[in-house]
C-alpha cells in the first residue's frame, strides 16, 4: 500500500529521510512533493504558507492520496534533494518569517 511505502521510505536513514530536509528535526510526517523532500510538521506549515507555486506538501500518514508519480518524485529522498537544492539547514528554532525566507531562497 502507499502508506506502507511512505512509512518505509521515511525510515531510510541512508537517504536522510528520517530527518527534516529543512531543519533536521527527527520528524518526517510530511513531504514536499514538489521538491521530493521529507519534512517535519512545522516546516510543512512554512511550505504551505509560501504557496503551492513554491511547494506542494502532503501528509505521509493518514488519508492523503499519493499518485505513483508523486511517490516516484520523493523516491530519491532528502539526500538527492540536498544535491539539487543544497544541504544547508535552518535552525528548528528560527522564526516562521526566517523559515519562509529560507524555503523561498532554497527552492
Short mmCIF file of N, CA and C in Angstrom, two decimals:
data_model
loop_
_atom_site.label_atom_id
_atom_site.label_comp_id
_atom_site.label_asym_id
_atom_site.label_seq_id
_atom_site.Cartn_x
_atom_site.Cartn_y
_atom_site.Cartn_z
N UNK A 1 0.83 -1.20 0.00
CA UNK A 1 0.00 0.00 0.00
C UNK A 1 0.87 1.25 0.00
N UNK A 2 0.28 2.35 -0.40
CA UNK A 2 1.00 3.61 -0.46
C UNK A 2 1.48 4.04 0.92
N UNK A 3 0.62 3.92 1.93
CA UNK A 3 1.02 4.32 3.28
C UNK A 3 2.20 3.50 3.78
N UNK A 4 2.20 2.21 3.48
CA UNK A 4 3.33 1.34 3.88
C UNK A 4 4.60 1.76 3.15
N UNK A 5 4.47 2.10 1.87
CA UNK A 5 5.62 2.57 1.09
C UNK A 5 6.19 3.86 1.69
N UNK A 6 5.30 4.79 2.04
CA UNK A 6 5.75 6.06 2.62
C UNK A 6 6.44 5.83 3.96
N UNK A 7 5.88 4.96 4.77
CA UNK A 7 6.49 4.67 6.08
C UNK A 7 7.88 4.07 5.89
N UNK A 8 8.01 3.14 4.94
CA UNK A 8 9.31 2.52 4.67
C UNK A 8 10.30 3.58 4.18
N UNK A 9 9.86 4.43 3.26
CA UNK A 9 10.74 5.46 2.71
C UNK A 9 11.17 6.46 3.78
N UNK A 10 10.25 6.84 4.66
CA UNK A 10 10.57 7.80 5.73
C UNK A 10 11.63 7.25 6.68
N UNK A 11 11.74 5.94 6.79
CA UNK A 11 12.71 5.33 7.69
C UNK A 11 14.08 5.12 7.08
N UNK A 12 14.27 5.48 5.83
CA UNK A 12 15.55 5.24 5.15
C UNK A 12 16.60 6.24 5.60
N UNK A 13 17.43 5.80 6.55
CA UNK A 13 18.45 6.71 7.09
C UNK A 13 19.55 7.00 6.07
N UNK A 14 19.81 6.06 5.15
CA UNK A 14 20.85 6.29 4.14
C UNK A 14 20.46 7.42 3.19
N UNK A 15 19.17 7.70 3.08
CA UNK A 15 18.71 8.82 2.25
C UNK A 15 18.35 10.03 3.11
N UNK A 16 18.63 9.95 4.40
CA UNK A 16 18.37 11.01 5.39
C UNK A 16 16.89 11.38 5.45
N UNK A 17 16.03 10.42 5.16
CA UNK A 17 14.60 10.66 5.17
C UNK A 17 14.01 10.69 6.57
N UNK A 18 14.78 10.28 7.56
CA UNK A 18 14.30 10.28 8.95
C UNK A 18 14.44 11.66 9.60
N UNK A 19 15.10 12.59 8.91
CA UNK A 19 15.30 13.96 9.41
C UNK A 19 14.68 14.94 8.42
N UNK A 20 14.11 16.01 8.94
CA UNK A 20 13.52 17.04 8.09
C UNK A 20 14.58 17.60 7.14
N UNK A 21 14.23 17.71 5.87
CA UNK A 21 15.15 18.24 4.85
C UNK A 21 15.51 19.69 5.07
N UNK A 22 14.69 20.41 5.84
CA UNK A 22 14.93 21.84 6.03
C UNK A 22 15.59 22.17 7.37
N UNK A 23 15.14 21.52 8.46
CA UNK A 23 15.65 21.91 9.78
C UNK A 23 16.30 20.77 10.56
N UNK A 24 16.34 19.57 9.98
CA UNK A 24 17.00 18.41 10.58
C UNK A 24 16.27 17.80 11.78
N UNK A 25 15.05 18.24 12.08
CA UNK A 25 14.27 17.63 13.17
C UNK A 25 13.99 16.17 12.82
N UNK A 26 13.90 15.34 13.84
CA UNK A 26 13.62 13.91 13.62
C UNK A 26 12.11 13.67 13.54
N UNK A 27 11.49 14.30 12.57
CA UNK A 27 10.06 14.15 12.32
C UNK A 27 9.86 14.35 10.83
N UNK A 28 9.39 13.33 10.15
CA UNK A 28 9.16 13.47 8.71
C UNK A 28 7.77 12.94 8.36
N UNK A 29 6.79 13.51 9.01
CA UNK A 29 5.42 13.09 8.77
C UNK A 29 4.80 13.80 7.58
N UNK A 30 5.53 14.71 6.97
CA UNK A 30 5.07 15.45 5.80
C UNK A 30 6.13 15.39 4.71
N UNK A 31 5.73 15.76 3.51
CA UNK A 31 6.68 15.80 2.39
C UNK A 31 6.33 16.95 1.47
N UNK A 32 7.36 17.52 0.86
CA UNK A 32 7.16 18.46 -0.23
C UNK A 32 7.24 17.63 -1.51
N UNK A 33 6.08 17.42 -2.12
CA UNK A 33 6.03 16.64 -3.35
C UNK A 33 6.79 17.37 -4.45
N UNK A 34 6.70 18.68 -4.46
CA UNK A 34 7.36 19.50 -5.49
C UNK A 34 8.87 19.27 -5.51
N UNK A 35 9.46 19.08 -4.32
CA UNK A 35 10.93 19.03 -4.22
C UNK A 35 11.46 17.66 -3.84
N UNK A 36 10.56 16.71 -3.61
CA UNK A 36 11.00 15.36 -3.28
C UNK A 36 11.64 15.24 -1.92
N UNK A 37 11.16 16.04 -0.95
CA UNK A 37 11.77 16.04 0.37
C UNK A 37 10.78 15.63 1.45
N UNK A 38 11.30 14.99 2.47
CA UNK A 38 10.53 14.68 3.67
C UNK A 38 10.81 15.78 4.69
N UNK A 39 9.74 16.34 5.26
CA UNK A 39 9.87 17.48 6.16
C UNK A 39 9.03 17.28 7.42
N UNK A 40 9.32 18.08 8.43
CA UNK A 40 8.58 17.99 9.69
C UNK A 40 7.28 18.79 9.60
N UNK A 41 6.44 18.63 10.60
CA UNK A 41 5.13 19.30 10.60
C UNK A 41 5.29 20.82 10.64
N UNK A 42 6.28 21.32 11.38
CA UNK A 42 6.49 22.77 11.46
C UNK A 42 6.90 23.32 10.11
N UNK A 43 7.84 22.65 9.44
CA UNK A 43 8.28 23.12 8.13
C UNK A 43 7.19 22.93 7.08
N UNK A 44 6.32 21.92 7.26
CA UNK A 44 5.21 21.76 6.31
C UNK A 44 4.29 22.99 6.36
N UNK A 45 4.10 23.54 7.55
CA UNK A 45 3.30 24.76 7.69
C UNK A 45 3.97 25.92 6.97
N UNK A 46 5.27 26.00 7.07
CA UNK A 46 6.03 27.06 6.39
C UNK A 46 5.87 26.89 4.88
N UNK A 47 6.03 25.67 4.38
CA UNK A 47 5.89 25.41 2.95
C UNK A 47 4.50 25.80 2.47
N UNK A 48 3.48 25.43 3.23
CA UNK A 48 2.10 25.79 2.85
C UNK A 48 1.92 27.30 2.82
N UNK A 49 2.56 27.99 3.76
CA UNK A 49 2.36 29.45 3.87
C UNK A 49 2.99 30.22 2.71
N UNK A 50 3.99 29.65 2.05
CA UNK A 50 4.62 30.36 0.93
C UNK A 50 3.91 30.08 -0.39
N UNK A 51 2.98 29.15 -0.39
CA UNK A 51 2.15 28.92 -1.57
C UNK A 51 2.54 27.70 -2.38
N UNK A 52 1.54 27.15 -3.08
CA UNK A 52 1.77 25.94 -3.87
C UNK A 52 2.64 26.20 -5.10
N UNK A 53 2.79 27.46 -5.49
CA UNK A 53 3.70 27.76 -6.60
C UNK A 53 5.16 27.57 -6.18
N UNK A 54 5.43 27.55 -4.86
CA UNK A 54 6.78 27.30 -4.35
C UNK A 54 6.90 25.84 -3.91
N UNK A 55 5.90 25.33 -3.20
CA UNK A 55 5.98 23.97 -2.66
C UNK A 55 4.59 23.39 -2.43
N UNK A 56 4.38 22.18 -2.91
CA UNK A 56 3.13 21.45 -2.66
C UNK A 56 3.42 20.38 -1.62
N UNK A 57 2.75 20.45 -0.48
CA UNK A 57 3.01 19.49 0.60
C UNK A 57 1.85 18.52 0.78
N UNK A 58 2.21 17.34 1.27
CA UNK A 58 1.23 16.30 1.57
C UNK A 58 1.66 15.58 2.83
N UNK A 59 0.67 15.12 3.58
CA UNK A 59 0.94 14.31 4.75
C UNK A 59 1.37 12.91 4.35
N UNK A 60 2.27 12.33 5.12
CA UNK A 60 2.76 10.97 4.84
C UNK A 60 2.01 9.92 5.65
N UNK A 61 1.10 10.36 6.48
CA UNK A 61 0.28 9.43 7.25
C UNK A 61 -1.16 9.83 7.04
N UNK A 62 -2.06 8.94 7.28
CA UNK A 62 -3.47 9.30 7.18
C UNK A 62 -4.07 9.11 5.82
N UNK A 63 -4.91 10.05 5.43
CA UNK A 63 -5.80 9.83 4.29
C UNK A 63 -5.38 10.49 2.99
N UNK A 64 -4.24 11.14 2.95
CA UNK A 64 -3.83 11.77 1.69
C UNK A 64 -3.62 10.71 0.61
N UNK A 65 -4.14 10.97 -0.58
CA UNK A 65 -3.90 10.09 -1.71
C UNK A 65 -2.59 10.49 -2.39
N UNK A 66 -1.74 9.52 -2.60
CA UNK A 66 -0.48 9.73 -3.28
C UNK A 66 -0.52 8.98 -4.62
N UNK A 67 -0.30 9.71 -5.69
CA UNK A 67 -0.23 9.08 -7.01
C UNK A 67 1.14 8.46 -7.23
N UNK A 68 1.23 7.50 -8.15
CA UNK A 68 2.53 6.86 -8.45
C UNK A 68 3.61 7.87 -8.85
N UNK A 69 3.22 8.93 -9.57
CA UNK A 69 4.18 9.95 -9.98
C UNK A 69 4.72 10.70 -8.77
N UNK A 70 3.89 10.91 -7.76
CA UNK A 70 4.34 11.61 -6.55
C UNK A 70 5.27 10.74 -5.72
N UNK A 71 4.96 9.45 -5.63
CA UNK A 71 5.85 8.52 -4.93
C UNK A 71 7.21 8.50 -5.63
N UNK A 72 7.18 8.48 -6.95
CA UNK A 72 8.43 8.48 -7.72
C UNK A 72 9.24 9.75 -7.45
N UNK A 73 8.55 10.89 -7.35
CA UNK A 73 9.21 12.17 -7.13
C UNK A 73 9.98 12.22 -5.81
N UNK A 74 9.48 11.53 -4.79
CA UNK A 74 10.17 11.57 -3.50
C UNK A 74 11.07 10.36 -3.26
N UNK A 75 11.17 9.48 -4.26
CA UNK A 75 11.94 8.24 -4.07
C UNK A 75 13.43 8.48 -3.90
N UNK A 76 13.94 9.59 -4.40
CA UNK A 76 15.36 9.88 -4.23
C UNK A 76 15.71 10.31 -2.81
N UNK A 77 14.71 10.79 -2.11
CA UNK A 77 14.89 11.15 -0.71
C UNK A 77 15.61 12.47 -0.50
N UNK A 78 15.85 12.75 0.77
CA UNK A 78 16.45 14.03 1.16
C UNK A 78 17.88 14.19 0.68
N UNK A 79 18.62 13.09 0.55
CA UNK A 79 20.00 13.18 0.07
C UNK A 79 20.02 13.68 -1.37
N UNK A 80 19.13 13.16 -2.21
CA UNK A 80 19.05 13.61 -3.60
C UNK A 80 18.65 15.08 -3.66
N UNK A 81 17.71 15.48 -2.81
CA UNK A 81 17.29 16.88 -2.78
C UNK A 81 18.43 17.79 -2.31
N UNK A 82 19.23 17.31 -1.35
CA UNK A 82 20.39 18.09 -0.90
C UNK A 82 21.34 18.36 -2.05
N UNK A 83 21.53 17.37 -2.92
CA UNK A 83 22.41 17.55 -4.08
C UNK A 83 21.83 18.58 -5.05
N UNK A 84 20.52 18.61 -5.17
CA UNK A 84 19.87 19.54 -6.10
C UNK A 84 19.75 20.95 -5.54
N UNK A 85 19.32 21.05 -4.28
CA UNK A 85 18.98 22.36 -3.70
C UNK A 85 19.99 22.87 -2.68
N UNK A 86 20.98 22.06 -2.32
CA UNK A 86 21.95 22.44 -1.30
C UNK A 86 21.58 21.79 0.03
N UNK A 87 22.59 21.55 0.83
CA UNK A 87 22.38 20.80 2.08
C UNK A 87 22.31 21.68 3.32
N UNK A 88 22.39 22.99 3.14
CA UNK A 88 22.32 23.89 4.29
C UNK A 88 20.94 23.79 4.94
N UNK A 89 20.92 23.73 6.27
CA UNK A 89 19.67 23.63 7.03
C UNK A 89 19.45 24.92 7.82
N UNK A 90 18.20 25.11 8.23
CA UNK A 90 17.87 26.25 9.09
C UNK A 90 17.60 25.71 10.49
N UNK A 91 17.85 26.51 11.48
CA UNK A 91 17.62 26.09 12.86
C UNK A 91 16.13 25.81 13.09
N UNK A 92 15.82 24.73 13.80
CA UNK A 92 14.41 24.48 14.15
C UNK A 92 13.82 25.61 14.99
N UNK A 93 14.67 26.39 15.64
CA UNK A 93 14.22 27.48 16.50
C UNK A 93 14.07 28.81 15.77
N UNK A 94 14.35 28.83 14.47
CA UNK A 94 14.21 30.08 13.70
C UNK A 94 12.74 30.48 13.67
N UNK A 95 12.50 31.77 13.47
CA UNK A 95 11.13 32.27 13.40
C UNK A 95 10.47 31.78 12.12
N UNK A 96 9.15 31.85 12.08
CA UNK A 96 8.43 31.45 10.87
C UNK A 96 8.85 32.30 9.68
N UNK A 97 9.04 33.60 9.92
CA UNK A 97 9.46 34.50 8.83
C UNK A 97 10.83 34.11 8.29
N UNK A 98 11.77 33.76 9.20
CA UNK A 98 13.10 33.32 8.75
C UNK A 98 12.99 32.03 7.95
N UNK A 99 12.14 31.11 8.40
CA UNK A 99 11.96 29.85 7.69
C UNK A 99 11.30 30.08 6.32
N UNK A 100 10.38 31.02 6.25
CA UNK A 100 9.75 31.33 4.96
C UNK A 100 10.78 31.84 3.97
N UNK A 101 11.65 32.75 4.41
CA UNK A 101 12.71 33.26 3.54
C UNK A 101 13.63 32.12 3.10
N UNK A 102 13.98 31.26 4.05
CA UNK A 102 14.84 30.11 3.76
C UNK A 102 14.22 29.23 2.67
N UNK A 103 12.94 28.88 2.82
CA UNK A 103 12.26 28.00 1.87
C UNK A 103 12.19 28.65 0.49
N UNK A 104 11.81 29.91 0.44
CA UNK A 104 11.73 30.61 -0.86
C UNK A 104 13.11 30.68 -1.52
N UNK A 105 14.15 30.96 -0.75
CA UNK A 105 15.50 31.04 -1.32
C UNK A 105 16.05 29.68 -1.72
N UNK A 106 15.77 28.66 -0.93
CA UNK A 106 16.30 27.32 -1.21
C UNK A 106 15.66 26.71 -2.44
N UNK A 107 14.33 26.85 -2.54
CA UNK A 107 13.62 26.16 -3.61
C UNK A 107 13.20 27.08 -4.74
#
